XYZ file of C-alpha atoms in Angstrom:
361
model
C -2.360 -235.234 -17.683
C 0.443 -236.563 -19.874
C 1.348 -232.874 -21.433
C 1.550 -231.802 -17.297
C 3.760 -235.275 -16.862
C 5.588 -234.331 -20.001
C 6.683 -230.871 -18.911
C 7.459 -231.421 -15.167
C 10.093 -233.995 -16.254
C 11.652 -231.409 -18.936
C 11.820 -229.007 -16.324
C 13.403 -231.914 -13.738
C 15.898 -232.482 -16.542
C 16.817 -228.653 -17.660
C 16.689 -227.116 -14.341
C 18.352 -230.267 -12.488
C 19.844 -233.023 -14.349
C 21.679 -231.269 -16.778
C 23.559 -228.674 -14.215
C 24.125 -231.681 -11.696
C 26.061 -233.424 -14.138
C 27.850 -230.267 -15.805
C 28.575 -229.320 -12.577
C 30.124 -233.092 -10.915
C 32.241 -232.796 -14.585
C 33.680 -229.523 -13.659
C 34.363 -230.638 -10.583
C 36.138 -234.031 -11.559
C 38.053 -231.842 -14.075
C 39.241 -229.353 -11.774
C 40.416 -232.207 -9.640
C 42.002 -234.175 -12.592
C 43.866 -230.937 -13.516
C 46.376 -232.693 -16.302
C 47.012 -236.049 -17.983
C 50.721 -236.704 -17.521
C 53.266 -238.959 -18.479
C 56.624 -239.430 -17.331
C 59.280 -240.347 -19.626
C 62.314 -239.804 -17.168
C 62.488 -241.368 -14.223
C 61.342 -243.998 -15.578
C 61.195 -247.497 -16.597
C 62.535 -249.437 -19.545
C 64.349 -245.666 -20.539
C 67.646 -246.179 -22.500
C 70.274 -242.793 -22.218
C 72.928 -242.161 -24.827
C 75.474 -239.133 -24.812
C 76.763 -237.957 -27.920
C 78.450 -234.878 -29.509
C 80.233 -233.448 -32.636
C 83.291 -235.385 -31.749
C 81.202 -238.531 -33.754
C 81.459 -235.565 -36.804
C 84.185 -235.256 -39.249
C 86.464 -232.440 -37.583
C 84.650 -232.980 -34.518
C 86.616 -232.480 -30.933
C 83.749 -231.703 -28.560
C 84.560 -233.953 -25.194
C 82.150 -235.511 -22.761
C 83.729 -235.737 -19.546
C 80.826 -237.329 -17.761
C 77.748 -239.108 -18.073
C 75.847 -241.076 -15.087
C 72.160 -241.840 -15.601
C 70.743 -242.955 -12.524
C 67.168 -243.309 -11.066
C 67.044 -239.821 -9.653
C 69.040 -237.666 -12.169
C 71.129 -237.535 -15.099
C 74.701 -235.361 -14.990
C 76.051 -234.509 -18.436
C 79.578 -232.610 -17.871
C 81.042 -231.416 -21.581
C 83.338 -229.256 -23.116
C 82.939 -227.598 -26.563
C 86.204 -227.735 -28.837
C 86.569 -226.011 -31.954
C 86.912 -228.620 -34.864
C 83.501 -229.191 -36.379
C 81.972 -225.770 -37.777
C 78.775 -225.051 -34.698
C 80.421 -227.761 -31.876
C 77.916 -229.446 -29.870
C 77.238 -232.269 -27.101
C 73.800 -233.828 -25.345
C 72.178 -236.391 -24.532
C 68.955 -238.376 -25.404
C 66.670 -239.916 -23.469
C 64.062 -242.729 -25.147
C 61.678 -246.105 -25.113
C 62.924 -249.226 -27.094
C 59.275 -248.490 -28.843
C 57.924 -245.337 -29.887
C 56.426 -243.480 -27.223
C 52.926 -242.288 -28.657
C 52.361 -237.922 -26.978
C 49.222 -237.562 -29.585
C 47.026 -236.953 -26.663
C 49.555 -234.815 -24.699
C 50.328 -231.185 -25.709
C 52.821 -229.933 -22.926
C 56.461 -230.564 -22.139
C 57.692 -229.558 -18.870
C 61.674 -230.347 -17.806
C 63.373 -230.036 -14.578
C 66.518 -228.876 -15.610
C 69.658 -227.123 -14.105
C 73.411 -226.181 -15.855
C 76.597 -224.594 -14.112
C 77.315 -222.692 -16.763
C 75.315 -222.262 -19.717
C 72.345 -219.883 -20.413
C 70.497 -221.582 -22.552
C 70.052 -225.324 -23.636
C 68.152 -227.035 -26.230
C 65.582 -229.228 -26.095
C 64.675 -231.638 -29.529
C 62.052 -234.247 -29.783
C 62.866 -236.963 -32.465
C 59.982 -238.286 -34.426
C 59.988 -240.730 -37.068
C 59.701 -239.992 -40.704
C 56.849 -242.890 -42.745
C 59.170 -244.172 -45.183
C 62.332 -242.512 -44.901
C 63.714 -242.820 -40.752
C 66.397 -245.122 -40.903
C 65.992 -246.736 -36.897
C 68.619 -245.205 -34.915
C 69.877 -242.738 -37.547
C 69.362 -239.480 -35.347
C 69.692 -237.653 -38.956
C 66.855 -239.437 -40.245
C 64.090 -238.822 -37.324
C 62.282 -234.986 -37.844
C 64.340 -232.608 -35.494
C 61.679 -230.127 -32.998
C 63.399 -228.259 -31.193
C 63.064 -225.240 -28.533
C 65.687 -223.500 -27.293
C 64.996 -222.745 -23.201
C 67.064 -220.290 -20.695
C 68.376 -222.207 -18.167
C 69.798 -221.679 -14.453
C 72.349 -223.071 -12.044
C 69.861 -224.978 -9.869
C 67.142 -227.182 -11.688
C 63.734 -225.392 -12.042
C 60.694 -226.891 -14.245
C 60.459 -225.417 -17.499
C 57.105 -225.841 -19.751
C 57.867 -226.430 -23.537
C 54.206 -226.222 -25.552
C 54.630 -228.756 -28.238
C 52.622 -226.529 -30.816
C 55.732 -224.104 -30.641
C 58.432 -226.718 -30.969
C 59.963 -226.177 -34.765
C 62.369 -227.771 -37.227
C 65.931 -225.856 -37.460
C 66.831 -224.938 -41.082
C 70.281 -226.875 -41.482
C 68.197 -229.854 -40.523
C 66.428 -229.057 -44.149
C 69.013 -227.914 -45.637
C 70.764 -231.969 -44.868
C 67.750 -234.169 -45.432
C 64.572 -232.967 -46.685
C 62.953 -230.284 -48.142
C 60.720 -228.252 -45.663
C 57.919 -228.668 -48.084
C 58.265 -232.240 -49.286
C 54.680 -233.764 -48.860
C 55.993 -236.708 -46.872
C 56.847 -234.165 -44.207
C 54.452 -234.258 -41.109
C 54.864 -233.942 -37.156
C 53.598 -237.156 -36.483
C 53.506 -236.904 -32.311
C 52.385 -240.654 -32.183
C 55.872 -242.010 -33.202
C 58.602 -239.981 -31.127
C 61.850 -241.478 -31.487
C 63.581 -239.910 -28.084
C 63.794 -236.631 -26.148
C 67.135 -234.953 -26.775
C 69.150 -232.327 -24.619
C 71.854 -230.242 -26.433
C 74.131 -227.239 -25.454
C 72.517 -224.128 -26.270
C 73.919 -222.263 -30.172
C 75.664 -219.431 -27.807
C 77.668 -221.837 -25.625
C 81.200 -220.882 -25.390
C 83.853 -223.289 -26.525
C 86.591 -224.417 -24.079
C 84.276 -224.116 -21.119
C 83.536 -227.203 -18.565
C 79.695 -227.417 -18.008
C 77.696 -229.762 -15.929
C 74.245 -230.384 -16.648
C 71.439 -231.795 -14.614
C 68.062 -233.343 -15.697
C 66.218 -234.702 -12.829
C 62.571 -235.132 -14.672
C 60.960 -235.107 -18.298
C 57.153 -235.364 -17.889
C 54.206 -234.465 -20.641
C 50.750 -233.469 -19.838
C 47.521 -232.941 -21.543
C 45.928 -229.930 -20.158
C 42.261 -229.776 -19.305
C 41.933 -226.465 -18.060
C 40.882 -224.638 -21.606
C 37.758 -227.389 -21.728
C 36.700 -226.783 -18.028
C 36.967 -222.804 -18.443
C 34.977 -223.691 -21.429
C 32.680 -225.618 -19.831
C 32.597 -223.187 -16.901
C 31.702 -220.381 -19.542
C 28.732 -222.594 -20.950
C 27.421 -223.424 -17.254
C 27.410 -219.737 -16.559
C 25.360 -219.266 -20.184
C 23.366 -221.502 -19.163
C 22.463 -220.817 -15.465
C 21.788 -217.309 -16.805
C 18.803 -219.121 -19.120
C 17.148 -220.772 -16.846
C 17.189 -218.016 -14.472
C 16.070 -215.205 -17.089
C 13.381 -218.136 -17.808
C 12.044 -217.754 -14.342
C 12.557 -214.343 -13.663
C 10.692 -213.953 -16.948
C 8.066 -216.364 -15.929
C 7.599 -214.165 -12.909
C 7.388 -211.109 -14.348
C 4.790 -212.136 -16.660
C 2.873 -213.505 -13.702
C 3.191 -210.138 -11.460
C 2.448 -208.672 -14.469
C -0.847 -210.434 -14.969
C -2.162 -209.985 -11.385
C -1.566 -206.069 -11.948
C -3.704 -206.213 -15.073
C -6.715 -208.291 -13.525
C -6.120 -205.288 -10.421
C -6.662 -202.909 -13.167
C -9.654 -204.463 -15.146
C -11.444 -205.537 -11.803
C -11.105 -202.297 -10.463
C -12.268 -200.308 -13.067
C -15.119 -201.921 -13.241
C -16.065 -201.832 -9.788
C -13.994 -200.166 -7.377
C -13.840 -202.080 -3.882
C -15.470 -200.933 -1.146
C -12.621 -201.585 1.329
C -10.504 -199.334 -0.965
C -7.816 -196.438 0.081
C -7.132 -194.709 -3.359
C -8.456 -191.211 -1.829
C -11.216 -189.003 -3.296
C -8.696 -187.985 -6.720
C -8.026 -191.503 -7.573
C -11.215 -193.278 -7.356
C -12.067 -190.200 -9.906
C -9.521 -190.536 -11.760
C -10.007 -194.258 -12.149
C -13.877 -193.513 -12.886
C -13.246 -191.163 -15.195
C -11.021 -193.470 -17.011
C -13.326 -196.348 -16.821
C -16.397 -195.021 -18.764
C -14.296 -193.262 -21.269
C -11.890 -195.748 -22.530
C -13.242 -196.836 -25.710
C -12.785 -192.925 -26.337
C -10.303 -193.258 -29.411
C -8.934 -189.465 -28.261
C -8.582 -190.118 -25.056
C -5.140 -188.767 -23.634
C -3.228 -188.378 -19.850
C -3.812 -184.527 -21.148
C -7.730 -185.142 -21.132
C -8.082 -186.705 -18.183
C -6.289 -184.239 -16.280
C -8.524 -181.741 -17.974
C -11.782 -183.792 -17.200
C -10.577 -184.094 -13.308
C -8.613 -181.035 -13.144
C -6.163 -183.098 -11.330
C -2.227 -182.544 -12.736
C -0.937 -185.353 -15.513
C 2.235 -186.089 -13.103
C -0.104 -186.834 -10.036
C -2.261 -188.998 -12.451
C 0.825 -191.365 -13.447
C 1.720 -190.845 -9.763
C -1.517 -192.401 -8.448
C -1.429 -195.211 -11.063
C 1.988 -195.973 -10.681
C 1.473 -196.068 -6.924
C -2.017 -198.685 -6.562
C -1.458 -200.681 -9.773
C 2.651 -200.098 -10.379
C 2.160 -199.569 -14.024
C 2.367 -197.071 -16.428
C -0.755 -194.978 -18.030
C -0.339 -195.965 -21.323
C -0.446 -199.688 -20.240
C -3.401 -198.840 -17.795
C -6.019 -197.755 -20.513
C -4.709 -200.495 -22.896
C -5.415 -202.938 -20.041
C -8.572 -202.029 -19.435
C -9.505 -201.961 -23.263
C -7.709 -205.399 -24.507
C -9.914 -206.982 -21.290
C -13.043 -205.599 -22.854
C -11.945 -206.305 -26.381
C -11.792 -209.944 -24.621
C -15.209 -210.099 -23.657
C -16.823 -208.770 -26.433
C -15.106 -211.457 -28.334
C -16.069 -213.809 -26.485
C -19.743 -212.667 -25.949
C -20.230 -211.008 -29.729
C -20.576 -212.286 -32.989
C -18.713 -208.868 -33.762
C -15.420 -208.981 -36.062
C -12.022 -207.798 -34.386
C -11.769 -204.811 -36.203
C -15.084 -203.428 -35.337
C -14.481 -204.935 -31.441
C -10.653 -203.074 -31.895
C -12.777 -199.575 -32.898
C -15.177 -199.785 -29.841
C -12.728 -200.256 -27.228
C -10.949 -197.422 -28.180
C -8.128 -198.727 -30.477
C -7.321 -196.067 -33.849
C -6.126 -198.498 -36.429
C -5.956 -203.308 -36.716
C -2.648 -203.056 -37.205
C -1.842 -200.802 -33.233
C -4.522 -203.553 -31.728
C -2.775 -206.523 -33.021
C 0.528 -205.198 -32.071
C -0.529 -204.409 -27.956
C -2.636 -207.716 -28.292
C 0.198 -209.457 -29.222
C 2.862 -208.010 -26.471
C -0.106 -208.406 -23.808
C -0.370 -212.056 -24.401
C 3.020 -213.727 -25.232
């Protein structure tokens, strides 16, 4: 009673549970979509512009900066003077803004003029970031294509990467110190792409600077495991029913060949086909070839009848019929299996064992 208990719950749990909570996960998931944060617009944000012209041999000019709720416009001009001019902006907390759990970047920006801009995230060194010494904070940087009205652009933080004159002024690529710690970024930064012609007025607008943690790779991969597993439980069953069909056309067999039913519709070559087969099944020899001889009916109408009134092969017919008796006499004998394997009609222990086995998993 317990072991019946025991199993109906398993099956409650494997076959309902489990796939009504995978599935209300998936679901949530798919609604959640992405974790996001929202550094700009936003509150407690401080803006700064900045550009070569703050270099020795700098001349670089910013003509404009307003910062406002709804958008930041940057107008600059590059002047020759310092050796690769330059001019941006950055956008930050007063406290370090912690994107460990976030691994997307997306911008909603638009220039006049330029092609390309570039985009650096400014995280803090353990030990050696002097506070608001841009030098000192680990440059990542990505450089994006831009276009004269402001479209969202998606920056992957894995792919962000520290320019070489940044080593070549502070630290050495490989000094151990060296990490991309996400959990204390300094300040987003936008800068004038490497191409950007000198002597040429540009206006840039930023409207938004969000990050997101996408979910989508779990739920696919949850989706993926939900479809493994649905196909489990439904091989299990379809299994389960096979094996029961399959029984019920064995017992057809045995019960039949023992004593064929009187109500029956086989026609005058089965029935002697299926006597035939009956009394001479323990006949170690005995072949589709022999019984066709014996009836003097044709082997393919043979495996046509048998197919047709118990839907299974020959082969499996007369082993059937001989691993039912093998059964019985095991049951009813004090005989050992390899004599009872001999008298049913079985050649060698080892080709009993073997259909024994497949007959009864």
């Amino acid at each position: 009673m317990k072991k019946n208990i025991f199993k109906k719950g398993l099956m409650v749990l494997l076959c309902i549970i489990i796939p009504l909570s995978v599935s209300v996960y998936i679901f949530l998931s798919i609604g959640a979509g992405e974790k996001k944060y929202t550094l700009y617009p936003g509150r407690d944000v401080w803006t700064a512009a900045f550009g070569d012209y703050q270099e020795s041999g700098g001349k670089s000019i910013v003509n404009r900066f307003d910062a406002t709720r709804e958008h930041i416009i940057f107008t600059y001009t590059l002047k020759r003077g310092f050796i690769n001019p330059y001019a941006g902006f950055a956008i930050g907390k007063h406290e370090y803004i912690n994107l460990e759990s976030f691994d997307v970047m997306r911008i909603k920006i638009g220039s006049a003029h330029s092609h390309s801009m570039r985009v650096f995230l400014f995280t803090k060194i353990p030990g050696y970031t002097i506070e608001k010494n841009f030098n000192t904070y680990l440059h990542l940087q990505k450089e994006i294509s831009v276009q004269k009205e402001c479209l969202e652009y998606t920056i992957t933080l894995a792919e962000l990467y520290t320019p070489e004159w940044w080593y070549a002024r502070e630290l050495s690529e490989n000094d151990p110190g060296l990490t991309r710690d996400f959990s204390n970024v300094y300040s987003v930064s936008i800068q004038s792409g490497i191409n950007h012609p000198v002597d040429l007025t540009d206006t840039v607008t930023l409207e938004e600077i969000c990050f997101y943690k996408n979910n989508h790779t779990l739920t696919v991969m949850l989706i993926f495991i939900w479809i493994l597993y649905t196909g489990g439980i439904l091989s299990f069953f379809l299994l389960k029913q096979y094996k029961t069909r399959s029984a019920k056309k064995i017992n057809k067999v045995v019960k039949t060949c023992r004593d064929i039913p009187s109500d029956h519709n086989y026609g005058k070559e089965a029935e002697k086909i299926i006597t035939y087969i009956g009394d001479q099944y323990s006949n170690r020899d005995l072949t589709i070839g022999k019984v066709s001889r014996a009836c003097e009916i044709p082997e393919i109408k043979i495996r046509r009848y048998i197919k047709k009134y118990f839907d299974v092969s020959f082969p499996r017919y007369l082993n059937a019929i001989r691993l039912a008796e093998a059964k019985r006499l095991l049951k009813e004998t004090g005989l050992r299996i390899s004599e009872i394997a001999f008298l049913v009609g079985f050649n060698s222990i080892p080709h009993f064992n073997r259909i024994f086995k497949e007959n009864e998993k």
